[in-house]
Amino acid sequence: MRREVALLSTLLIAAPLPLAALPALAEEAPGMIISIVGGLAPEDLLNIRATASPGGKIEARLPNGAAVKNYGCKAVNNYPWCKVEDTQDAHITGWAPARYLSPNNPAPAPEDDAAPAAEASSSQEADLPQPPEAPPPDICARLGGGEPAPPSAADIGRTAMQDAYALAFAASTAAQSDTPAPDTVGGIPCARRIGQPMTRCEVSVARKDGDSTVTVTWPDGGARVITFHGGQPAGSDSPDQFRFTREGTLNMIRVGVSERFEITDALALGE
């Protein structure tokens, strides 16, 4: 009897959560399990994103060994993502790649419209500049009709055909121009020093024979050149160690111990 009492006391001390809290936690989310973050490179952090996408807004970053509540997983473009919540801070919720979480949760992820991540995604979109909505085309006004006599069906058809030719010509011209890709306009997430939060760096891309050269310009001056070969990051113009990991189509690149870049395949490879 004494041995049993001593063992129970040891378990109570080592348990990360009070035993009385476990039934309530199970009732709140039956499919939830505790997963541990792992598999990251040294000094790397796992991005917790507002949406299950490598382009989703980063809500937080967690290190190896961090414990998260895993509410279930789903496949997005054949890449598994899990809905998680930090066990230490309930305000940190979002999506993380399943391969960095152990154990994995076979339960289906909650719907986005019921998850806090959906609200975060909406706020992310609200933070971005939105193009003004174009008013619907008024063919009658363009043809000078409406009052007192509306345009004929032949006039409307002729005008619509002219518009179609104009749109096709504009698309062809844009495809042949040297205008930079829209992805390069807003820059990319980057950091230059240890402990520095990610900021935005201007970027330009040159592509030739399937390979790409991405030039990243720091906000405070200077640049870093990163090359892509065979569809993946291959190196940089720095003598420091070059390494990268991938989240779906997002390349998380590190140069040396401090420089960090996040470059999508779409930007680098034009896919």
CSV table of C-alpha atoms in Angstrom, one decimal:
chain,number,residue,atom,x,y,z
A,1,MET,CA,0.0,0.0,0.0
A,2,ARG,CA,2.8,2.4,0.8
A,3,ARG,CA,4.4,1.9,-2.7
A,4,GLU,CA,1.1,2.7,-4.4
A,5,VAL,CA,0.7,5.9,-2.5
A,6,ALA,CA,4.3,7.0,-3.3
A,7,LEU,CA,3.8,6.2,-7.0
A,8,LEU,CA,0.6,8.2,-7.2
A,9,SER,CA,2.3,11.2,-5.6
A,10,THR,CA,5.1,11.1,-8.1
A,11,LEU,CA,2.7,11.1,-11.0
A,12,LEU,CA,0.8,14.1,-9.6
A,13,ILE,CA,4.0,16.1,-9.4
A,14,ALA,CA,5.2,15.2,-13.0
A,15,ALA,CA,1.8,15.7,-14.7
A,16,PRO,CA,1.8,18.9,-16.8
A,17,LEU,CA,-2.0,19.4,-16.2
A,18,PRO,CA,-4.0,18.8,-13.0
A,19,LEU,CA,-5.8,15.5,-13.3
A,20,ALA,CA,-9.1,17.2,-12.5
A,21,ALA,CA,-8.8,19.3,-15.6
A,22,LEU,CA,-8.4,16.4,-18.0
A,23,PRO,CA,-12.1,15.3,-18.1
A,24,ALA,CA,-13.2,18.9,-18.8
A,25,LEU,CA,-10.6,19.2,-21.6
A,26,ALA,CA,-11.9,16.0,-23.2
A,27,GLU,CA,-15.5,17.3,-23.0
A,28,GLU,CA,-14.5,20.5,-24.7
A,29,ALA,CA,-12.8,18.9,-27.7
A,30,PRO,CA,-13.2,15.1,-27.9
A,31,GLY,CA,-10.8,14.7,-30.9
A,32,MET,CA,-8.1,16.9,-29.4
A,33,ILE,CA,-4.7,15.5,-28.5
A,34,ILE,CA,-1.4,17.1,-27.3
A,35,SER,CA,1.3,17.2,-29.9
A,36,ILE,CA,4.9,18.3,-29.5
A,37,VAL,CA,6.7,20.5,-32.0
A,38,GLY,CA,9.8,18.8,-33.4
A,39,GLY,CA,11.9,18.2,-36.5
A,40,LEU,CA,13.0,21.8,-37.0
A,41,ALA,CA,16.5,22.8,-37.8
A,42,PRO,CA,18.5,24.3,-34.8
A,43,GLU,CA,17.4,27.8,-33.9
A,44,ASP,CA,14.4,27.5,-36.3
A,45,LEU,CA,10.9,28.2,-35.3
A,46,LEU,CA,7.6,26.7,-36.5
A,47,ASN,CA,5.2,29.1,-38.1
A,48,ILE,CA,1.7,29.0,-36.8
A,49,ARG,CA,-0.4,30.5,-39.7
A,50,ALA,CA,-3.9,32.0,-39.8
A,51,THR,CA,-4.9,29.7,-42.7
A,52,ALA,CA,-3.8,26.2,-43.8
A,53,SER,CA,-1.5,27.6,-46.4
A,54,PRO,CA,2.2,28.5,-46.7
A,55,GLY,CA,1.1,32.0,-47.7
A,56,GLY,CA,-1.1,32.4,-44.6
A,57,LYS,CA,-0.4,35.2,-42.1
A,58,ILE,CA,2.0,34.1,-39.4
A,59,GLU,CA,0.3,34.4,-36.0
A,60,ALA,CA,3.1,33.0,-33.9
A,61,ARG,CA,6.4,31.0,-34.0
A,62,LEU,CA,7.0,28.1,-31.7
A,63,PRO,CA,10.3,26.3,-31.0
A,64,ASN,CA,11.2,22.6,-30.9
A,65,GLY,CA,9.7,21.0,-27.8
A,66,ALA,CA,6.7,23.3,-27.5
A,67,ALA,CA,3.3,21.6,-26.7
A,68,VAL,CA,0.2,22.4,-28.6
A,69,LYS,CA,-3.4,21.3,-28.6
A,70,ASN,CA,-4.0,19.5,-31.9
A,71,TYR,CA,-7.6,19.6,-32.9
A,72,GLY,CA,-7.3,17.6,-36.1
A,73,CYS,CA,-5.7,17.7,-39.6
A,74,LYS,CA,-6.7,18.1,-43.2
A,75,ALA,CA,-4.9,17.9,-46.6
A,76,VAL,CA,-4.5,21.1,-48.6
A,77,ASN,CA,-3.0,20.5,-52.0
A,78,ASN,CA,-1.9,17.0,-50.8
A,79,TYR,CA,0.0,18.6,-47.9
A,80,PRO,CA,-1.3,17.8,-44.4
A,81,TRP,CA,-2.0,20.8,-42.0
A,82,CYS,CA,-3.3,20.6,-38.4
A,83,LYS,CA,-5.4,23.1,-36.4
A,84,VAL,CA,-3.4,23.9,-33.2
A,85,GLU,CA,-3.5,26.0,-30.1
A,86,ASP,CA,-0.6,26.8,-27.8
A,87,THR,CA,-1.1,25.1,-24.4
A,88,GLN,CA,0.5,28.1,-22.7
A,89,ASP,CA,-1.4,30.8,-24.5
A,90,ALA,CA,-5.0,30.2,-25.8
A,91,HIS,CA,-4.7,33.3,-28.0
A,92,ILE,CA,-2.1,31.6,-30.2
A,93,THR,CA,-4.2,29.5,-32.6
A,94,GLY,CA,-3.8,28.6,-36.2
A,95,TRP,CA,-2.5,26.0,-38.6
A,96,ALA,CA,0.8,24.1,-38.7
A,97,PRO,CA,2.3,21.5,-41.0
A,98,ALA,CA,1.6,18.1,-39.7
A,99,ARG,CA,5.1,16.8,-40.2
A,100,TYR,CA,6.4,19.0,-37.4
A,101,LEU,CA,3.9,17.7,-34.9
A,102,SER,CA,4.1,14.4,-33.0
A,103,PRO,CA,2.0,12.5,-32.4
A,104,ASN,CA,-0.2,13.3,-35.4
A,105,ASN,CA,-4.0,13.6,-35.0
A,106,PRO,CA,-6.1,11.4,-37.3
A,107,ALA,CA,-9.2,13.4,-36.4
A,108,PRO,CA,-10.6,15.7,-39.1
A,109,ALA,CA,-9.8,19.4,-38.6
A,110,PRO,CA,-12.7,21.7,-37.6
A,111,GLU,CA,-14.3,23.8,-40.3
A,112,ASP,CA,-12.6,27.1,-41.0
A,113,ASP,CA,-15.8,29.0,-40.5
A,114,ALA,CA,-15.9,27.7,-36.9
A,115,ALA,CA,-12.2,28.1,-36.2
A,116,PRO,CA,-10.5,31.2,-34.8
A,117,ALA,CA,-8.1,30.9,-37.7
A,118,ALA,CA,-10.8,32.0,-40.1
A,119,GLU,CA,-11.2,35.3,-38.2
A,120,ALA,CA,-7.4,35.8,-38.4
A,121,SER,CA,-7.5,35.2,-42.1
A,122,SER,CA,-10.2,37.8,-42.5
A,123,SER,CA,-8.2,40.3,-40.6
A,124,GLN,CA,-5.1,39.5,-42.7
A,125,GLU,CA,-7.1,40.3,-45.8
A,126,ALA,CA,-8.4,43.5,-44.3
A,127,ASP,CA,-4.8,44.6,-43.6
A,128,LEU,CA,-3.9,44.3,-47.3
A,129,PRO,CA,-4.8,47.1,-49.7
A,130,GLN,CA,-7.8,46.0,-51.7
A,131,PRO,CA,-8.3,47.2,-55.3
A,132,PRO,CA,-11.4,49.3,-55.8
A,133,GLU,CA,-14.4,47.4,-57.2
A,134,ALA,CA,-15.1,48.3,-60.8
A,135,PRO,CA,-18.6,49.3,-61.5
A,136,PRO,CA,-20.6,46.9,-63.8
A,137,PRO,CA,-20.3,47.8,-67.5
A,138,ASP,CA,-23.2,49.9,-68.7
A,139,ILE,CA,-23.5,49.0,-72.4
A,140,CYS,CA,-26.5,51.2,-72.8
A,141,ALA,CA,-24.6,54.3,-71.7
A,142,ARG,CA,-21.7,53.5,-74.0
A,143,LEU,CA,-24.0,53.1,-77.0
A,144,GLY,CA,-25.8,56.3,-76.1
A,145,GLY,CA,-29.1,54.4,-75.6
A,146,GLY,CA,-31.4,54.0,-72.6
A,147,GLU,CA,-33.4,57.1,-73.0
A,148,PRO,CA,-35.6,57.4,-74.9
A,149,ALA,CA,-34.8,54.3,-77.1
A,150,PRO,CA,-32.7,51.4,-75.9
A,151,PRO,CA,-29.9,50.0,-78.1
A,152,SER,CA,-30.7,47.2,-80.4
A,153,ALA,CA,-29.5,43.6,-79.9
A,154,ALA,CA,-27.1,43.9,-82.8
A,155,ASP,CA,-25.5,47.0,-81.3
A,156,ILE,CA,-25.1,45.3,-77.9
A,157,GLY,CA,-23.6,42.2,-79.6
A,158,ARG,CA,-21.1,44.2,-81.7
A,159,THR,CA,-20.0,46.2,-78.6
A,160,ALA,CA,-19.5,42.9,-76.6
A,161,MET,CA,-17.4,41.5,-79.4
A,162,GLN,CA,-15.2,44.6,-79.5
A,163,ASP,CA,-14.7,44.3,-75.7
A,164,ALA,CA,-13.7,40.6,-76.1
A,165,TYR,CA,-11.1,41.4,-78.7
A,166,ALA,CA,-9.7,44.3,-76.6
A,167,LEU,CA,-9.4,42.0,-73.5
A,168,ALA,CA,-7.6,39.3,-75.5
A,169,PHE,CA,-5.2,41.8,-77.0
A,170,ALA,CA,-4.4,43.3,-73.5
A,171,ALA,CA,-3.8,39.8,-72.1
A,172,SER,CA,-1.4,39.0,-74.9
A,173,THR,CA,0.5,42.3,-74.5
A,174,ALA,CA,0.9,41.8,-70.8
A,175,ALA,CA,2.2,38.2,-71.2
A,176,GLN,CA,5.0,39.5,-73.6
A,177,SER,CA,6.0,42.5,-71.5
A,178,ASP,CA,8.9,42.7,-69.1
A,179,THR,CA,6.7,44.0,-66.2
A,180,PRO,CA,7.8,42.2,-62.9
A,181,ALA,CA,5.5,39.5,-61.6
A,182,PRO,CA,2.8,40.8,-59.1
A,183,ASP,CA,4.3,38.7,-56.4
A,184,THR,CA,7.5,40.8,-56.4
A,185,VAL,CA,5.7,44.1,-55.8
A,186,GLY,CA,5.1,43.6,-52.1
A,187,GLY,CA,8.5,42.1,-51.4
A,188,ILE,CA,9.1,39.0,-49.3
A,189,PRO,CA,9.4,38.2,-45.5
A,190,CYS,CA,13.0,38.6,-44.4
A,191,ALA,CA,15.3,39.1,-41.4
A,192,ARG,CA,18.9,40.0,-41.3
A,193,ARG,CA,20.0,39.7,-37.6
A,194,ILE,CA,19.6,37.2,-34.8
A,195,GLY,CA,16.4,37.8,-32.9
A,196,GLN,CA,15.1,40.4,-35.5
A,197,PRO,CA,11.4,40.0,-36.3
A,198,MET,CA,10.6,39.3,-40.0
A,199,THR,CA,10.2,42.4,-42.1
A,200,ARG,CA,9.6,43.0,-45.8
A,201,CYS,CA,12.5,43.1,-48.4
A,202,GLU,CA,12.2,44.3,-52.0
A,203,VAL,CA,12.9,41.5,-54.4
A,204,SER,CA,13.6,41.0,-58.1
A,205,VAL,CA,13.7,37.8,-60.1
A,206,ALA,CA,15.6,36.8,-63.2
A,207,ARG,CA,14.7,33.4,-64.9
A,208,LYS,CA,16.7,31.5,-67.5
A,209,ASP,CA,16.5,27.9,-68.8
A,210,GLY,CA,14.4,26.8,-65.8
A,211,ASP,CA,16.7,28.3,-63.2
A,212,SER,CA,16.2,31.5,-61.3
A,213,THR,CA,18.2,34.2,-59.5
A,214,VAL,CA,16.3,36.1,-56.7
A,215,THR,CA,17.9,39.3,-55.6
A,216,VAL,CA,16.7,40.4,-52.1
A,217,THR,CA,17.4,44.1,-51.1
A,218,TRP,CA,17.6,44.8,-47.4
A,219,PRO,CA,15.6,47.9,-46.1
A,220,ASP,CA,18.7,49.3,-44.6
A,221,GLY,CA,20.9,48.7,-47.6
A,222,GLY,CA,22.7,45.9,-49.3
A,223,ALA,CA,21.4,42.8,-51.0
A,224,ARG,CA,21.5,39.0,-51.0
A,225,VAL,CA,21.4,36.9,-54.1
A,226,ILE,CA,19.7,33.5,-53.9
A,227,THR,CA,19.8,31.0,-56.7
A,228,PHE,CA,17.2,28.3,-57.6
A,229,HIS,CA,18.2,25.2,-59.6
A,230,GLY,CA,16.0,22.2,-60.4
A,231,GLY,CA,13.0,23.8,-58.8
A,232,GLN,CA,14.6,24.3,-55.4
A,233,PRO,CA,16.9,26.8,-53.6
A,234,ALA,CA,20.5,26.0,-54.5
A,235,GLY,CA,22.7,28.6,-52.8
A,236,SER,CA,23.5,32.3,-52.3
A,237,ASP,CA,26.3,34.8,-52.9
A,238,SER,CA,27.3,34.5,-49.2
A,239,PRO,CA,30.1,32.2,-48.0
A,240,ASP,CA,28.0,31.3,-45.0
A,241,GLN,CA,26.1,28.0,-44.7
A,242,PHE,CA,23.0,27.8,-46.9
A,243,ARG,CA,20.0,25.6,-45.9
A,244,PHE,CA,16.3,25.5,-46.4
A,245,THR,CA,13.1,23.7,-45.4
A,246,ARG,CA,9.8,23.7,-47.2
A,247,GLU,CA,6.2,24.2,-46.1
A,248,GLY,CA,4.1,23.2,-49.2
A,249,THR,CA,5.3,25.6,-51.9
A,250,LEU,CA,7.0,28.0,-49.5
A,251,ASN,CA,10.8,27.9,-49.2
A,252,MET,CA,12.1,28.9,-45.7
A,253,ILE,CA,15.7,29.8,-46.4
A,254,ARG,CA,18.5,30.5,-43.9
A,255,VAL,CA,21.9,31.9,-44.7
A,256,GLY,CA,24.5,31.7,-41.9
A,257,VAL,CA,23.0,31.9,-38.4
A,258,SER,CA,21.0,35.1,-38.8
A,259,GLU,CA,19.6,35.7,-42.3
A,260,ARG,CA,16.1,34.3,-43.0
A,261,PHE,CA,14.0,34.5,-46.1
A,262,GLU,CA,10.6,33.1,-47.2
A,263,ILE,CA,10.2,32.7,-51.0
A,264,THR,CA,7.4,31.0,-52.7
A,265,ASP,CA,7.8,28.7,-55.7
A,266,ALA,CA,5.4,31.0,-57.6
A,267,LEU,CA,7.7,34.0,-57.2
A,268,ALA,CA,11.0,32.2,-57.8
A,269,LEU,CA,10.0,29.8,-60.5
A,270,GLY,CA,7.1,31.6,-62.1
A,271,GLU,CA,4.7,28.6,-61.5
